Coordinates of N, CA and C in Angstrom, one line a residue:
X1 N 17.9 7.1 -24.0 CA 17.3 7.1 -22.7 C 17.9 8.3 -21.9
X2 N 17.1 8.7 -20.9 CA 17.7 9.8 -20.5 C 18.3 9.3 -19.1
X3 N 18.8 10.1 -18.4 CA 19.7 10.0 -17.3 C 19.5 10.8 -16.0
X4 N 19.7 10.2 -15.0 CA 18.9 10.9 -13.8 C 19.9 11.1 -13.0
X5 N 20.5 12.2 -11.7 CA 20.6 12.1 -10.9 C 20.4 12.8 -9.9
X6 N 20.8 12.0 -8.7 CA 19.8 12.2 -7.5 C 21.2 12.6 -6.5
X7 N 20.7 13.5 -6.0 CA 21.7 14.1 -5.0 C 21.1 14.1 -3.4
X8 N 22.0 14.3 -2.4 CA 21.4 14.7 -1.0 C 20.4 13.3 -0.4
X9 N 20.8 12.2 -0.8 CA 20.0 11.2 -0.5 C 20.7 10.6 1.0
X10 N 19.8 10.4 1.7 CA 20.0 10.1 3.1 C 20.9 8.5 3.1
X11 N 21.5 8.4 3.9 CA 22.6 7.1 3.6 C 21.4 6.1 4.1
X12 N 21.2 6.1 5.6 CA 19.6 4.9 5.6 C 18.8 4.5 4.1
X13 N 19.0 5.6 3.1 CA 18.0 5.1 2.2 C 18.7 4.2 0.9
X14 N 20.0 5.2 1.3 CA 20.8 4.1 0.2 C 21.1 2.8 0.6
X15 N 21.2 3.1 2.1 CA 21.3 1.0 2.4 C 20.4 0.3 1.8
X16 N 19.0 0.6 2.2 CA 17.6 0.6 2.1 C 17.8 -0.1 0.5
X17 N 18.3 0.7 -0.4 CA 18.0 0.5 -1.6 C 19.3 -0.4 -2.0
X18 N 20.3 -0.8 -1.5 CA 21.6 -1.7 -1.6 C 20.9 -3.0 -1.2
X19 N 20.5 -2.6 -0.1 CA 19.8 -4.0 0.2 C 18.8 -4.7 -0.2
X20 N 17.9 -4.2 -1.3 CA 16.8 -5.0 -1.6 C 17.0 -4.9 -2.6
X21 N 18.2 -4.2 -3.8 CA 18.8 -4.3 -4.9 C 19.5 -6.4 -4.8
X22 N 20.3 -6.1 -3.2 CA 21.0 -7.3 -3.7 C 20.0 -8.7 -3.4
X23 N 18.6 -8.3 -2.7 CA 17.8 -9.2 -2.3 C 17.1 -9.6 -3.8
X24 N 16.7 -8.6 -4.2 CA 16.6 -9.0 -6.1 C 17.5 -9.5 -6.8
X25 N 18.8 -9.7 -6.2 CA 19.4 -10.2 -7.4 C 20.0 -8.9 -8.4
X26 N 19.8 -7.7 -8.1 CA 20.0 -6.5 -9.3 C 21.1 -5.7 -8.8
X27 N 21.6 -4.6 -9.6 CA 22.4 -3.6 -8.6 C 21.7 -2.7 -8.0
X28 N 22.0 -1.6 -7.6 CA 21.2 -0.5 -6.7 C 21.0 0.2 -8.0
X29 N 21.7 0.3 -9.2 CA 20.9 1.3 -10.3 C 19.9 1.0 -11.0
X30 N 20.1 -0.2 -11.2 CA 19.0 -1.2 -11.4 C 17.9 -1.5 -10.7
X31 N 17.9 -1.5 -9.6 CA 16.8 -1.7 -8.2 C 16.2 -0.2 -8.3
X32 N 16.9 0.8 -8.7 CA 16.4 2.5 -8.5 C 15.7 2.4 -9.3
X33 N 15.9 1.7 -10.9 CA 14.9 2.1 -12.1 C 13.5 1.1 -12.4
X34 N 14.1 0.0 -10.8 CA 12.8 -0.9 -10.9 C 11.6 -0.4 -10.1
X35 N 12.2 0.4 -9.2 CA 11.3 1.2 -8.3 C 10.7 2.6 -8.9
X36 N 11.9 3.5 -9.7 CA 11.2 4.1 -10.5 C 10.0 3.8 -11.3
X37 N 9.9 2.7 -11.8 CA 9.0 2.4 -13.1 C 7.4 1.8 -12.3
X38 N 8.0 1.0 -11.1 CA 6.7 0.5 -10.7 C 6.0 1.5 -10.5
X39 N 6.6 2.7 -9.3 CA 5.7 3.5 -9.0 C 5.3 4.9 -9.5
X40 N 5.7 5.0 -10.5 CA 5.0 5.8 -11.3 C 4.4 5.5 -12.6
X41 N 4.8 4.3 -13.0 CA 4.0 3.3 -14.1 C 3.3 2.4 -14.1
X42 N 3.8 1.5 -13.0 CA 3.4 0.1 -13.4 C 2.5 -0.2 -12.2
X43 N 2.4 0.4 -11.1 CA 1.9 0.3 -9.9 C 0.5 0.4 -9.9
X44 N -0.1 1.4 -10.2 CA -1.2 1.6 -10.5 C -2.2 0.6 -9.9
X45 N -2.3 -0.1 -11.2 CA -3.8 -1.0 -11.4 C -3.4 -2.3 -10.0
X46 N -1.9 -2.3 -9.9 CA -1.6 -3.1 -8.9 C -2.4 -3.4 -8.0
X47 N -2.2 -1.4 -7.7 CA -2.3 -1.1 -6.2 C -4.1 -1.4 -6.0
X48 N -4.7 -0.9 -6.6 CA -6.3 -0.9 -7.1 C -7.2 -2.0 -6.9
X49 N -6.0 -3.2 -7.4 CA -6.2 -4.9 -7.5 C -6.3 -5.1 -6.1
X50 N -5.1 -4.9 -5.1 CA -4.7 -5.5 -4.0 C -5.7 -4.3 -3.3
X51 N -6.1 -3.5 -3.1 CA -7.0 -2.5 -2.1 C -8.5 -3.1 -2.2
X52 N -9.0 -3.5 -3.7 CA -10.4 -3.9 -3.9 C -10.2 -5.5 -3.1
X53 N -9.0 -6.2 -3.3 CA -8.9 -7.8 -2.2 C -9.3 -7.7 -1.1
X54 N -8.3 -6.6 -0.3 CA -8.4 -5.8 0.6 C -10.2 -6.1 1.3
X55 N -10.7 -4.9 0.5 CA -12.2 -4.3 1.2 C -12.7 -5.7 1.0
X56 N -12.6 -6.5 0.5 CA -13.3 -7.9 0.1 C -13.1 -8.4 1.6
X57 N -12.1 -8.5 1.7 CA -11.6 -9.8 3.0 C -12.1 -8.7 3.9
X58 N -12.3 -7.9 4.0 CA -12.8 -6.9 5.5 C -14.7 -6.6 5.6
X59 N -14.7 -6.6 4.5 CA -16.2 -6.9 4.6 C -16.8 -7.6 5.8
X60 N -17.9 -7.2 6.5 CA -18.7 -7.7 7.3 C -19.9 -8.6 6.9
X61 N -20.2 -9.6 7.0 CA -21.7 -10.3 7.3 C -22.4 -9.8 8.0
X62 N -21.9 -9.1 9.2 CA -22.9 -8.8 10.3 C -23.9 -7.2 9.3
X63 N -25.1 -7.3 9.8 CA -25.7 -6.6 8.8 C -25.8 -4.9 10.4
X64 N -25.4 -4.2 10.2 CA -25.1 -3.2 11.4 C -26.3 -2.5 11.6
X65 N -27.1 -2.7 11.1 CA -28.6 -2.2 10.9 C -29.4 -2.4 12.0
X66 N -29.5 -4.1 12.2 CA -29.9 -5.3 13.1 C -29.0 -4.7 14.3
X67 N -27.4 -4.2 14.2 CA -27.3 -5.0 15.8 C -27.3 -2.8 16.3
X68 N -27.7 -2.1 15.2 CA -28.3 -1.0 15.9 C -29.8 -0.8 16.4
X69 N -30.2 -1.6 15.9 CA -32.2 -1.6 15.9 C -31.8 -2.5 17.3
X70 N -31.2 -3.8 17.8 CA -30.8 -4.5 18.5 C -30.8 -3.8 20.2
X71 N -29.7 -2.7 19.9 CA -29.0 -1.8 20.7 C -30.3 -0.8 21.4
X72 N -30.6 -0.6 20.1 CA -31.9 0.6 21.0 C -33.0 0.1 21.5
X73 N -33.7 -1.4 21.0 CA -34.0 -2.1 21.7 C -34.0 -2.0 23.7
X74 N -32.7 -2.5 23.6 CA -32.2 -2.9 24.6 C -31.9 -1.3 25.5
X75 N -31.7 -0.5 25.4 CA -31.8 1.1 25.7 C -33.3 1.6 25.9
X76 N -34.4 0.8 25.5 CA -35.6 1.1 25.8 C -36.4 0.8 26.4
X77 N -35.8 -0.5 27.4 CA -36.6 -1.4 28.1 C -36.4 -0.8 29.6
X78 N -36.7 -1.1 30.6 CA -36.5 -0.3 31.7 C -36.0 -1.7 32.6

């Protein structure tokens, strides 16, 4: 396996990454290669899954058609 490092890294981010290393349960080199992997590997179809849920739950009933034909209606009457 190969071997990475990362230099010039902002200390906020290393907290950042200490801290949700130990919220996992993992170390921070460990937490770095789980973040590594998600988001350049494994994330993907995740992200795709949870964005199509997304537009689902935001979806409208209201048909916008109706409440524009509705509107100019109402803009035509004196």
């Amino acid at each position: 396996m190969a071997q990475l490092t990362v230099r010039k890294v902002r200390q906020e981010v290393v907290g950042a990454l200490k801290q949700r290393a130990a919220a996992n349960g993992r170390s921070a080199e460990a937490e770095h290669r789980a973040i590594l992997h998600a988001m350049l590997l494994g994330e993907e179809e995740g992200f795709a899954v949870r964005a199509a849920a997304l537009r689902r739950r935001l979806r409208s009933s209201v048909d916008s058609a109706d409440t524009i034909r509705a509107d100019r209606d109402r803009d035509d009457t004196p």
